[in-house]
Short mmCIF file of C-alpha atoms and ligand atoms in Angstrom, two decimals:
data_model
loop_
_atom_site.label_atom_id
_atom_site.label_comp_id
_atom_site.label_asym_id
_atom_site.label_seq_id
_atom_site.Cartn_x
_atom_site.Cartn_y
_atom_site.Cartn_z
CA UNK S 1 90.96 108.76 116.97
CA UNK S 2 90.83 107.38 113.47
CA UNK S 3 93.95 106.25 111.65
CA UNK S 4 93.29 108.41 108.61
CA UNK S 5 90.72 111.04 107.79
CA UNK S 6 90.55 112.75 104.41
CA UNK S 7 88.18 115.69 104.20
CA UNK S 8 87.06 117.16 100.90
CA UNK S 9 90.46 116.50 99.38
CA UNK S 10 90.97 117.99 95.93
CA UNK S 11 93.85 118.04 93.51
CA UNK S 12 94.06 119.93 90.27
CA UNK S 13 97.34 119.40 88.41
CA UNK S 14 99.06 122.29 86.64
CA UNK S 15 97.77 120.87 83.37
CA UNK S 16 94.29 121.79 84.64
CA UNK S 17 93.35 118.16 85.14
CA UNK S 18 91.13 117.66 88.19
CA UNK S 19 92.50 114.38 89.57
CA UNK S 20 90.58 114.54 92.89
CA UNK S 21 87.21 116.23 93.16
CA UNK S 22 86.54 116.18 96.90
CA UNK S 23 87.54 112.90 98.53
CA UNK S 24 86.12 112.05 101.96
CA UNK S 25 87.47 108.91 103.57
CA UNK S 26 87.88 107.60 107.11
CA UNK S 27 90.08 104.65 108.00
CA UNK S 28 89.48 103.51 111.58
CA UNK S 29 92.31 102.09 113.66
CA UNK S 30 92.80 98.43 112.85
CA UNK S 31 91.01 98.70 109.52
CA UNK S 32 92.25 97.08 106.36
CA UNK S 33 90.99 99.35 103.61
CA UNK S 34 91.10 99.02 99.84
CA UNK S 35 90.93 101.97 97.50
CA UNK S 36 89.77 100.27 94.32
CA UNK S 37 89.48 101.90 90.94
CA UNK S 38 90.56 101.81 87.30
CA UNK S 39 93.72 103.43 85.96
CA UNK S 40 93.52 107.19 86.14
CA UNK S 41 90.90 107.19 88.93
CA UNK S 42 93.11 109.18 91.32
CA UNK S 43 94.44 106.41 93.57
CA UNK S 44 98.12 107.31 93.29
CA UNK S 45 97.37 111.00 93.63
CA UNK S 46 95.55 110.28 96.90
CA UNK S 47 98.41 108.16 98.28
CA UNK S 48 100.96 110.67 97.12
CA UNK S 49 99.22 113.51 98.97
CA UNK S 50 98.99 111.45 102.16
CA UNK S 51 102.72 110.70 101.79
CA UNK S 52 103.52 114.42 101.39
CA UNK S 53 105.00 113.79 97.94
CA UNK S 54 102.29 115.78 96.16
CA UNK S 55 100.70 119.00 97.36
CA UNK S 56 96.93 118.98 97.70
CA UNK S 57 94.88 121.78 96.18
CA UNK S 58 92.40 121.92 99.08
CA UNK S 59 90.94 119.85 101.87
CA UNK S 60 92.65 118.19 104.82
CA UNK S 61 94.54 115.06 105.79
CA UNK S 62 94.57 113.88 109.39
CA UNK S 63 96.71 110.95 110.53
CA UNK S 64 95.99 109.55 114.01
CA UNK S 65 94.63 112.97 114.91
CA UNK S 66 97.62 114.90 113.55
CA UNK S 67 96.91 117.38 110.80
CA UNK S 68 99.39 116.77 108.00
CA UNK S 69 99.92 120.51 107.48
CA UNK S 70 100.22 121.56 111.10
CA UNK S 71 101.91 118.55 112.71
CA UNK S 72 103.69 117.01 109.77
CA UNK S 73 106.49 115.22 111.58
CA UNK S 74 104.17 113.56 114.11
CA UNK S 75 101.81 112.59 111.33
CA UNK S 76 104.63 111.12 109.23
CA UNK S 77 105.98 109.12 112.15
CA UNK S 78 102.67 107.21 112.27
CA UNK S 79 102.74 105.99 108.68
CA UNK S 80 104.88 103.80 106.45
CA UNK S 81 104.47 104.32 102.73
CA UNK S 82 105.10 101.89 99.90
CA UNK S 83 105.01 103.92 96.68
CA UNK S 84 104.51 102.36 93.29
CA UNK S 85 107.88 103.37 91.86
CA UNK S 86 111.15 102.01 93.25
CA UNK S 87 112.88 104.98 94.74
CA UNK S 88 115.89 103.71 96.64
CA UNK S 89 119.54 104.16 95.77
CA UNK S 90 120.10 101.39 93.26
CA UNK S 91 123.77 100.93 94.21
CA UNK S 92 123.01 100.80 97.93
CA UNK S 93 122.93 97.42 99.61
CA UNK S 94 119.65 96.00 100.87
CA UNK S 95 120.60 95.99 104.56
CA UNK S 96 122.00 99.53 104.38
CA UNK S 97 118.82 100.84 102.77
CA UNK S 98 116.85 99.74 105.82
CA UNK S 99 119.35 101.04 108.36
CA UNK S 100 119.52 104.39 106.56
CA UNK S 101 115.74 104.64 106.53
CA UNK S 102 115.56 103.88 110.26
CA UNK S 103 118.08 106.68 110.77
CA UNK S 104 115.66 109.17 109.23
CA UNK S 105 113.30 108.38 112.09
CA UNK S 106 115.98 108.84 114.73
CA UNK S 107 116.19 105.14 115.56
CA UNK S 108 119.55 104.34 117.21
CA UNK S 109 121.83 102.18 115.10
CA UNK S 110 121.74 98.93 117.12
CA UNK S 111 117.94 98.96 117.08
CA UNK S 112 117.94 99.93 113.41
CA UNK S 113 120.05 96.88 112.63
CA UNK S 114 117.71 94.64 114.63
CA UNK S 115 114.71 96.03 112.77
CA UNK S 116 116.44 95.57 109.42
CA UNK S 117 117.09 91.93 110.24
CA UNK S 118 113.53 91.40 111.49
CA UNK S 119 111.82 92.79 108.40
CA UNK S 120 114.27 91.42 105.83
CA UNK S 121 113.70 88.00 107.39
CA UNK S 122 109.91 88.37 107.44
CA UNK S 123 109.91 89.39 103.78
CA UNK S 124 112.30 86.66 102.67
CA UNK S 125 115.18 88.97 101.82
CA UNK S 126 117.70 88.15 104.54
CA UNK S 127 119.95 86.21 102.14
CA UNK S 128 120.02 89.29 99.90
CA UNK S 129 121.09 91.69 102.65
CA UNK S 130 124.52 92.41 101.12
CA UNK S 131 123.29 92.69 97.54
CA UNK S 132 122.88 96.01 95.75
CA UNK S 133 119.23 96.93 95.24
CA UNK S 134 119.63 97.18 91.46
CA UNK S 135 120.44 93.46 91.28
CA UNK S 136 117.15 92.36 92.86
CA UNK S 137 114.22 91.04 90.83
CA UNK S 138 111.09 93.16 90.56
CA UNK S 139 109.31 91.13 93.22
CA UNK S 140 112.26 91.42 95.59
CA UNK S 141 112.41 95.19 95.06
CA UNK S 142 108.75 95.39 95.95
CA UNK S 143 109.31 93.40 99.15
CA UNK S 144 112.27 95.65 99.95
CA UNK S 145 109.97 98.66 99.69
CA UNK S 146 107.61 97.05 102.21
CA UNK S 147 110.47 96.18 104.58
CA UNK S 148 111.73 99.75 104.32
CA UNK S 149 108.27 101.14 105.12
CA UNK S 150 108.20 98.97 108.27
CA UNK S 151 111.53 99.76 109.98
CA UNK S 152 110.05 102.49 112.18
CA UNK S 153 107.09 100.21 112.94
CA UNK S 154 104.38 102.64 111.85
CA UNK S 155 100.84 102.36 113.16
CA UNK S 156 99.57 102.47 109.61
CA UNK S 157 100.91 101.09 106.34
CA UNK S 158 99.93 102.74 103.06
CA UNK S 159 100.61 100.84 99.84
CA UNK S 160 100.14 101.93 96.24
CA UNK S 161 99.39 98.91 94.02
CA UNK S 162 101.70 96.67 96.08
CA UNK S 163 101.30 93.61 93.87
CA UNK S 164 101.24 95.19 90.42
CA UNK S 165 103.36 93.11 88.07
CA UNK S 166 104.07 90.50 90.73
CA UNK S 167 103.63 86.77 90.04
CA UNK S 168 100.89 84.79 91.75
CA UNK S 169 103.11 82.98 94.23
CA UNK S 170 104.73 86.17 95.48
CA UNK S 171 101.38 87.92 95.50
CA UNK S 172 100.06 85.23 97.88
CA UNK S 173 103.03 85.60 100.22
CA UNK S 174 102.65 89.39 100.23
CA UNK S 175 98.97 88.94 101.01
CA UNK S 176 99.89 86.67 103.95
CA UNK S 177 102.37 89.21 105.26
CA UNK S 178 99.84 92.05 105.09
CA UNK S 179 97.07 89.97 106.66
CA UNK S 180 99.29 89.00 109.60
CA UNK S 181 100.44 92.59 110.03
CA UNK S 182 96.83 93.79 110.17
CA UNK S 183 95.90 91.04 112.64
CA UNK S 184 98.71 92.28 114.85
CA UNK S 185 97.09 95.72 114.91
CA UNK S 186 98.61 97.73 112.06
CA UNK S 187 96.02 99.72 110.11
CA UNK S 188 96.43 99.33 106.38
CA UNK S 189 95.17 101.08 103.27
CA UNK S 190 96.17 99.94 99.82
CA UNK S 191 95.20 100.83 96.30
CA UNK S 192 94.45 98.18 93.75
CA UNK S 193 92.62 97.69 90.52
CA UNK S 194 91.88 94.02 91.29
CA UNK S 195 88.61 93.39 93.10
CA UNK S 196 89.99 89.98 94.00
CA UNK S 197 92.90 91.49 95.89
CA UNK S 198 90.56 93.77 97.82
CA UNK S 199 88.24 90.84 98.47
CA UNK S 200 90.96 88.57 99.85
CA UNK S 201 92.57 91.20 102.07
CA UNK S 202 90.33 94.00 103.03
CA UNK S 203 87.58 94.64 105.54
CA UNK S 204 86.39 97.86 103.94
CA UNK S 205 86.48 99.20 100.44
CA UNK S 206 86.13 102.56 98.77
CA UNK S 207 85.56 102.63 95.04
CA UNK S 208 87.10 105.62 93.32
CA UNK S 209 86.52 106.73 89.74
CA UNK S 210 87.38 109.99 87.97
CA UNK S 211 88.51 111.58 91.23
CA UNK S 212 85.36 110.77 93.19
CA UNK S 213 84.44 108.13 95.76
CA UNK S 214 81.53 106.22 94.26
CA UNK S 215 81.01 103.78 97.08
CA UNK S 216 82.41 103.31 100.58
CA UNK S 217 81.28 100.21 102.39
CA UNK S 218 82.34 97.07 104.17
CA UNK S 219 83.49 94.26 101.93
CA UNK S 220 80.67 91.87 102.86
CA UNK S 221 77.95 94.34 101.85
CA UNK S 222 79.72 95.09 98.59
CA UNK S 223 80.01 91.43 97.68
CA UNK S 224 76.38 90.82 98.62
CA UNK S 225 75.31 93.66 96.32
CA UNK S 226 77.14 92.33 93.23
P1 ADP P 1 95.48 106.02 89.44
O1 ADP P 1 96.55 105.86 90.47
O2 ADP P 1 94.12 105.69 89.95
O3 ADP P 1 95.80 105.31 88.16
P2 ADP P 1 96.43 108.74 89.26
O4 ADP P 1 96.25 109.38 90.57
O5 ADP P 1 97.80 108.28 88.88
O6 ADP P 1 95.36 107.58 89.07
O7 ADP P 1 95.97 109.77 88.12
C1 ADP P 1 94.73 110.48 88.20
C2 ADP P 1 94.67 111.43 87.02
O8 ADP P 1 95.64 112.45 87.18
C3 ADP P 1 94.96 110.78 85.68
O9 ADP P 1 94.14 111.37 84.71
C4 ADP P 1 96.41 111.11 85.45
O10 ADP P 1 96.71 111.14 84.08
C5 ADP P 1 96.54 112.48 86.08
N1 ADP P 1 97.87 112.77 86.60
C6 ADP P 1 98.60 112.03 87.45
N2 ADP P 1 99.77 112.61 87.74
C7 ADP P 1 99.80 113.78 87.05
C8 ADP P 1 100.72 114.85 86.92
N3 ADP P 1 101.90 114.83 87.59
N4 ADP P 1 100.39 115.88 86.12
C9 ADP P 1 99.22 115.91 85.48
N5 ADP P 1 98.28 114.94 85.54
C10 ADP P 1 98.57 113.89 86.32
P1 ADP P 2 100.89 93.38 84.49
O1 ADP P 2 100.88 94.51 85.48
O2 ADP P 2 102.22 93.10 83.88
O3 ADP P 2 99.76 93.43 83.50
P2 ADP P 2 99.50 91.86 86.42
O4 ADP P 2 99.87 92.60 87.64
O5 ADP P 2 98.19 92.09 85.77
O6 ADP P 2 100.66 92.07 85.35
O7 ADP P 2 99.62 90.31 86.69
C1 ADP P 2 100.81 89.74 87.21
C2 ADP P 2 100.56 88.31 87.55
O8 ADP P 2 99.50 88.18 88.48
C3 ADP P 2 100.14 87.48 86.34
O9 ADP P 2 100.76 86.20 86.46
C4 ADP P 2 98.62 87.36 86.47
O10 ADP P 2 98.15 86.15 85.92
C5 ADP P 2 98.46 87.38 87.97
N1 ADP P 2 97.18 88.00 88.37
C6 ADP P 2 96.53 88.97 87.73
N2 ADP P 2 95.39 89.31 88.37
C7 ADP P 2 95.34 88.54 89.47
C8 ADP P 2 94.43 88.42 90.55
N3 ADP P 2 93.32 89.15 90.61
N4 ADP P 2 94.71 87.54 91.52
C9 ADP P 2 95.82 86.80 91.46
N5 ADP P 2 96.72 86.85 90.48
C10 ADP P 2 96.48 87.70 89.48
#
């Protein structure tokens, strides 16, 4: 079974804009995949459909063999999503955000607390556990989103521009975290508009522009062709 299969995925917004014009993409288990493209290419729309935040117009999404329409809860259990926008309760405390999230997945409270500690520590946020989310810096909020996406230990992590607006030092530490996670077996797909980010992290790359996949290849072949 592949981690993620998109088949002929299309999205036309109410405005009439065709954001996705038939996306086909397969992420194998253990892959680290980059979806690279300029602003407006359709990256966020793709991620948002996989995360069930946006409805597709047609096509299918399969996550570890589960069809997102027919077996939504099983499919969702397999993925952790890091959206681009911060979307947690700003007055909630960091630790509570993680425990609450774990609760959505039916994780018992003692285990939820263990997981919260584990991922806050790994992402360098343990000292901030009792701080309200609104008081965190942008980089810390981004790491909090990653920690939150990890509490149910998904088989696949999906990140939308995870390092946008992040300084170089933090970017490097986020890259290290993601690389280690992938080495430990978590499949990852992220969107980016930096080739360098894709190059450092990813094994495979799909280039998207104007709602279409222009190229889908392993990173080495892409770099050799430039
Ligand atoms: P990317 O993430 O690659 O920058 P997006 O998926 O955000 O691209 O956007 C793809 C296209 O869809 C763009 O032209 C964008 O303006 C448009 N778009 C995105 N969201 C909406 C929306 N809610 N309504 C209408 N058009 C949208
Ligand atoms: P913004 O979104 O505000 O334009 P960027 O995300 O482009 O900011 O850049 C944020 C920081 O990351 C800046 O310090 C920039 O110099 C640095 N940066 C930009 N591109 C890269 C890259 N490809 N690799 C590493 N660091 C980068």
